[in-house]
Amino acid sequence: MVPRRPITSSNISPLLLFLLLWPSACLAIRSFPESRASILSRFAEAPEYRNGGECPASSGEEPASSCDRSVVHIAMTLDSEYLRGSVAAVHSVLRHASCPEHVFFHFVAAEFDPVSPRVLTQLVRSTFPSLNFKVYIFREDTVINLISSSIRQALENPLNYARNYLGDILDPCVNRVIYLDSDVILVDDVRKLWTITLTGNRVIGAPEYCHANFTKYFTDDFWSDPILPRVFGSKTPCYFNTGVMVMDLVKWREGNYRRKIENWMELQRKRRIYELGSLPPFLVVFGGDVEPVDHRWNQHGLGGDNVKGSCRSLHPGPVSLLHWSGKGKPWVRLDERRPCPLDHLWEPYDLYKPNRDRLRHNPSSHHLPLVLSGSGSIGYSNYFV
């Protein structure tokens, strides 16, 4: 009788080995769609928001296209890390829009995001079935070699720089767009922001903060240089936050502003002239030549400073848009059960299912943000991020 050899990987044929492992392979193959389904099921479907009687009549039953000039065009980035914030931002825009069917979203997704652009597209469609939108793919290698280190690693994400390329990424027929960060909530009609006038040759409009210390956004090496500060000429540059901008893409393309911003990023790689990610190149290119927008459209800094992420209060005056710029994000602090007071104003727009279930079981935690639309201040923060 011939003794049996122990079964090892060395004496099993490739075919037999595959057959032995077939159940595991099948399980792995089946698990991928389930993983995608899990992602798609994380968010509840938003209510369906329809136009009011004062809205222009829709042309037939076809949805608005990306070239439709009768709609409000909004550009946002879309990625797995800030997905929850993006969904809440979209929800807030639709909830307060007088003509929600006349809003078109242009989402920019990273080519190599852990959640693919295709899955992100499916998620948006399942969460907002009647939303007018288009997803564009941003090639990260476009900007990766231009990014320098920042004071916070999150600011080095290539998608933070997608706003520099909107003139190239969006369809050429898109002449004007509102750019919004993923950590904002609107509590007012977005059309009011859309209809502001960009006077003269101004390319962008944004709330300016001229009492902020503008010099701190650049290093001593910048200010001590005999040539660099002359970029401002006779202009008086003021700080503005790039998370909320109205952009004239016709003037942007004609002025080749993408290349002007890239030139400063290339200089930054050679000489350390600023510390704060994608913001300073915009400040140096547009500082002193921004169409001033009412401060109510960017109550920013609610995420705290870029190191500690401390709680902040609102700037004085009425509020149309809240912006959790800075280190702390409301969805993170809420999940960790250490929210800042203003995080509860973000909470009602959150469509993430576990959070909505918690709100249903604890109605006292559901704060309505509508009171902010015409309300006054809840304090003041003099730190700008």
XYZ file of C-alpha atoms in Angstrom, residues 196-204 251 289-292:
14
model
C -25.253 89.374 -7.764
C -23.517 91.558 -10.350
C -19.798 91.202 -11.025
C -18.912 94.767 -11.948
C -16.224 95.851 -14.384
C -13.658 93.185 -15.119
C -14.125 91.326 -11.842
C -13.975 87.564 -12.209
C -15.178 86.410 -8.792
C -13.610 85.976 -17.916
C -10.169 92.915 -7.031
C -13.084 90.865 -5.656
C -16.733 91.810 -5.985
C -17.810 92.232 -2.337
